[in-house]
Coordinates of C-alpha atoms in Angstrom, one line a residue:
Chain C
G1 CA 107.0 40.9 134.5
A2 CA 108.1 41.6 131.0
G3 CA 104.7 40.8 129.6
V4 CA 101.2 39.2 130.3
S5 CA 101.1 35.7 131.1
Q6 CA 98.2 33.3 131.6
S7 CA 98.0 29.9 132.8
P8 CA 97.6 27.2 131.8
R9 CA 98.1 27.7 128.2
Y10 CA 95.9 24.6 127.3
K11 CA 93.0 23.2 129.1
V12 CA 91.2 20.3 128.4
A13 CA 87.6 20.0 130.4
K14 CA 85.1 17.4 130.4
R15 CA 81.3 18.9 129.9
G16 CA 79.9 20.0 133.1
Q17 CA 83.2 20.5 134.7
D18 CA 84.5 23.8 136.5
V19 CA 87.9 25.5 135.0
A20 CA 89.8 28.6 136.2
L21 CA 92.1 30.6 134.0
R22 CA 94.6 33.0 135.5
C23 CA 96.2 35.8 134.0
D24 CA 98.9 37.9 135.4
P25 CA 99.4 41.3 134.0
I26 CA 102.2 43.6 133.1
S27 CA 103.4 45.0 136.3
G28 CA 101.5 48.4 137.6
H29 CA 98.9 48.2 134.9
V30 CA 95.7 49.3 136.0
S31 CA 93.4 48.1 133.3
L32 CA 92.7 44.6 132.7
F33 CA 91.0 42.8 129.9
W34 CA 89.3 39.4 129.0
Y35 CA 88.4 38.3 125.5
Q36 CA 87.1 35.1 124.0
Q37 CA 88.5 33.9 120.6
A38 CA 86.4 31.3 118.8
L39 CA 88.0 29.3 116.2
G40 CA 87.9 31.4 113.2
Q41 CA 87.1 34.5 114.7
G42 CA 88.5 37.7 116.2
P43 CA 88.4 38.5 119.7
E44 CA 85.2 39.3 121.6
F45 CA 85.1 41.3 124.8
L46 CA 84.2 39.9 127.9
T47 CA 85.0 42.0 130.8
Y48 CA 87.1 44.7 132.1
F49 CA 88.8 45.7 135.4
Q50 CA 90.3 48.8 136.5
N51 CA 92.4 48.0 139.4
E52 CA 90.0 45.8 141.4
A53 CA 86.9 47.0 140.3
Q54 CA 85.2 45.0 137.7
L55 CA 83.4 48.1 135.9
D56 CA 81.7 46.2 132.8
K57 CA 80.8 42.7 132.3
S58 CA 78.7 43.0 129.5
G59 CA 80.4 40.7 127.3
L60 CA 80.2 37.6 129.9
P61 CA 77.8 35.0 128.0
S62 CA 76.2 33.5 130.8
D63 CA 76.1 33.6 134.6
R64 CA 78.3 30.6 134.3
F65 CA 81.2 33.0 133.7
F66 CA 82.5 34.8 136.6
A67 CA 85.9 37.0 136.5
E68 CA 87.6 38.7 139.8
R69 CA 90.3 40.6 140.6
P70 CA 90.8 40.9 144.4
E71 CA 94.0 42.6 144.7
G72 CA 94.0 44.4 141.7
S73 CA 96.9 42.6 139.8
V74 CA 96.0 39.1 139.1
S75 CA 93.0 38.0 137.6
T76 CA 91.0 34.7 137.7
L77 CA 88.4 34.0 134.8
K78 CA 86.0 31.1 136.1
I79 CA 83.5 29.0 134.2
Q80 CA 81.3 26.9 135.7
R81 CA 79.6 23.7 134.3
T82 CA 81.5 24.0 131.2
Q83 CA 79.7 23.5 128.0
Q84 CA 81.3 22.5 124.6
E85 CA 80.5 26.0 123.1
D86 CA 83.0 27.2 125.5
S87 CA 85.8 25.9 123.7
A88 CA 87.7 28.7 122.6
V89 CA 91.2 30.7 123.4
Y90 CA 90.7 33.0 126.5
L91 CA 92.6 36.0 126.0
C92 CA 93.8 38.3 129.0
A93 CA 95.3 42.1 127.9
S94 CA 96.2 44.8 130.4
S95 CA 96.8 48.4 130.1
G96 CA 98.4 51.2 131.9
S97 CA 95.5 53.8 131.6
G98 CA 92.9 54.0 134.1
G99 CA 89.7 53.5 131.2
R100 CA 91.3 55.9 128.6
L101 CA 92.0 53.6 125.2
I102 CA 95.5 52.9 124.5
E103 CA 97.0 50.1 123.3
Q104 CA 96.2 47.0 125.3
Y105 CA 99.2 44.1 125.4
F106 CA 97.9 40.5 125.3
G107 CA 98.8 37.4 126.7
P108 CA 99.4 34.4 124.9
G109 CA 95.8 33.1 125.6
T110 CA 94.6 29.9 127.2
R111 CA 92.9 27.5 124.7
L112 CA 90.1 25.7 126.4
T113 CA 88.7 22.4 125.1
V114 CA 85.6 21.0 126.5
T115 CA 84.9 17.2 125.5
Chain B
A1 CA 76.5 49.1 115.5
Q2 CA 80.2 49.3 115.7
S3 CA 81.7 46.6 113.5
V4 CA 85.2 46.1 111.6
T5 CA 85.1 44.2 108.2
Q6 CA 88.2 42.5 107.1
P7 CA 86.7 41.3 103.7
D8 CA 89.5 38.8 102.7
I9 CA 89.7 35.6 105.0
H10 CA 92.8 34.1 103.5
I11 CA 95.6 35.8 101.3
T12 CA 98.5 34.1 99.7
V13 CA 101.8 36.1 98.5
S14 CA 104.9 35.2 97.4
E15 CA 108.2 36.0 99.4
G16 CA 109.4 39.7 98.3
A17 CA 105.7 40.7 96.9
S18 CA 103.9 43.6 98.1
L19 CA 100.6 42.8 100.4
E20 CA 97.7 45.0 101.2
L21 CA 95.3 43.4 103.8
R22 CA 91.9 45.3 104.0
C23 CA 89.9 46.8 106.8
N24 CA 86.7 48.8 106.7
Y25 CA 84.9 49.8 109.6
S26 CA 81.4 51.4 110.8
Y27 CA 81.8 53.9 113.6
G28 CA 80.0 57.1 114.5
A29 CA 82.7 58.9 116.0
T30 CA 86.3 59.5 115.4
P31 CA 87.6 55.8 115.4
Y32 CA 91.2 54.5 117.1
L33 CA 92.3 52.0 114.8
F34 CA 94.8 49.5 115.3
W35 CA 96.5 46.4 113.7
Y36 CA 97.7 43.3 115.4
V37 CA 99.4 40.2 114.4
Q38 CA 98.8 36.5 115.8
S39 CA 101.3 34.0 115.3
P40 CA 100.1 30.3 116.0
G41 CA 100.0 29.6 119.6
Q42 CA 100.8 33.3 120.4
G43 CA 99.0 36.4 121.7
L44 CA 98.4 39.5 119.7
Q45 CA 101.2 41.8 119.0
L46 CA 100.5 45.3 118.2
L47 CA 101.9 46.2 114.8
L48 CA 100.8 50.0 114.4
K49 CA 97.9 52.3 115.9
Y50 CA 96.3 55.1 114.6
F51 CA 94.9 58.0 116.8
S52 CA 95.0 61.5 115.1
G53 CA 97.3 63.1 112.8
D54 CA 99.2 62.0 110.0
T55 CA 97.2 59.6 108.1
L56 CA 99.7 57.2 107.2
V57 CA 101.1 55.5 110.1
Q58 CA 104.3 53.6 110.3
G59 CA 104.7 50.2 112.4
I60 CA 106.9 47.5 113.4
K61 CA 108.6 45.0 111.1
G62 CA 108.2 47.7 108.1
F63 CA 104.5 47.6 108.2
E64 CA 102.5 50.6 107.2
A65 CA 98.8 51.6 107.2
E66 CA 96.8 54.5 105.8
F67 CA 93.7 56.1 107.4
K68 CA 91.2 57.0 104.7
R69 CA 88.0 58.7 106.5
S70 CA 86.0 59.0 103.3
Q71 CA 86.5 55.1 102.9
S72 CA 85.9 54.1 106.4
S73 CA 89.3 52.3 105.8
F74 CA 92.5 51.6 107.4
N75 CA 94.5 48.9 105.1
L76 CA 97.7 47.3 106.3
R77 CA 100.6 47.6 103.8
K78 CA 103.9 46.2 103.4
P79 CA 106.3 46.7 100.5
S80 CA 108.2 43.4 100.4
V81 CA 106.6 40.4 102.5
H82 CA 109.1 38.0 104.2
W83 CA 108.4 34.2 105.1
S84 CA 108.1 35.0 108.7
D85 CA 105.0 37.2 108.2
A86 CA 102.9 34.5 107.9
A87 CA 100.4 34.8 110.6
E88 CA 96.8 36.3 111.3
Y89 CA 96.2 39.5 111.2
F90 CA 93.3 41.4 112.9
C91 CA 92.0 44.8 112.4
A92 CA 90.5 46.7 116.0
V93 CA 88.4 49.8 116.3
G94 CA 88.0 51.8 119.5
T95 CA 87.3 55.4 120.3
S96 CA 88.1 58.3 122.8
G97 CA 86.9 57.8 126.3
T98 CA 85.9 54.0 126.2
Y99 CA 88.3 51.0 126.3
K100 CA 86.7 48.3 124.3
Y101 CA 88.2 47.2 121.1
I102 CA 86.0 45.7 118.3
F103 CA 87.9 43.3 116.4
G104 CA 87.5 41.9 112.7
T105 CA 87.5 38.5 112.0
G106 CA 91.0 38.1 110.9
T107 CA 92.9 37.7 107.6
R108 CA 95.1 34.6 107.4
L109 CA 98.3 35.3 105.5
K110 CA 100.2 32.8 103.7
V111 CA 103.6 33.3 102.2
L112 CA 105.1 31.2 99.4
A113 CA 108.9 31.0 99.2

């Protein structure tokens, strides 16, 4: 596609519900990243995939957070038993390189509100 | 520890005035530096990047930034601001051989007509 797309754009969940956030990276991009952006803050790294391999998940805040990219393209970030502190914008980014740091292309984000 | 500081949370300028947004970083290695802009409800758009070479880099939308190693700074500038520049601006740092960005907390720019 022309850019990184994410769905849904907005998600409201009741505390305790599970949610799944989808990211479609730029076609052919090897690297995929998830970030969490709390209100008034900059994005913070969650996890990184190179193709289907999750090479770094050090930023995931708890074991309620799980990400996958089974075929090396689309990725899903799942949050189980959502808590109010999970409310944030979740950004996905992709990059054409295989690990080397070059610019990342960001999607519009999914705004998650946990009530 | 790596960090990025954007000291100004909010900046207000009049349309047509010049702009400078500050960014300071703390990093042991040679940094890769980025400026991104985020409009409401939008993702991050890359304005410019510095990897090496000329310390004054030109970006899109008339923005430029200057890398000053002695000051650990990478300030963003624009000679004449347009109303459409109102947005949030993020500075980010990374390093060769890694893939992580460290972002600052952002500066929200308001433009007065």
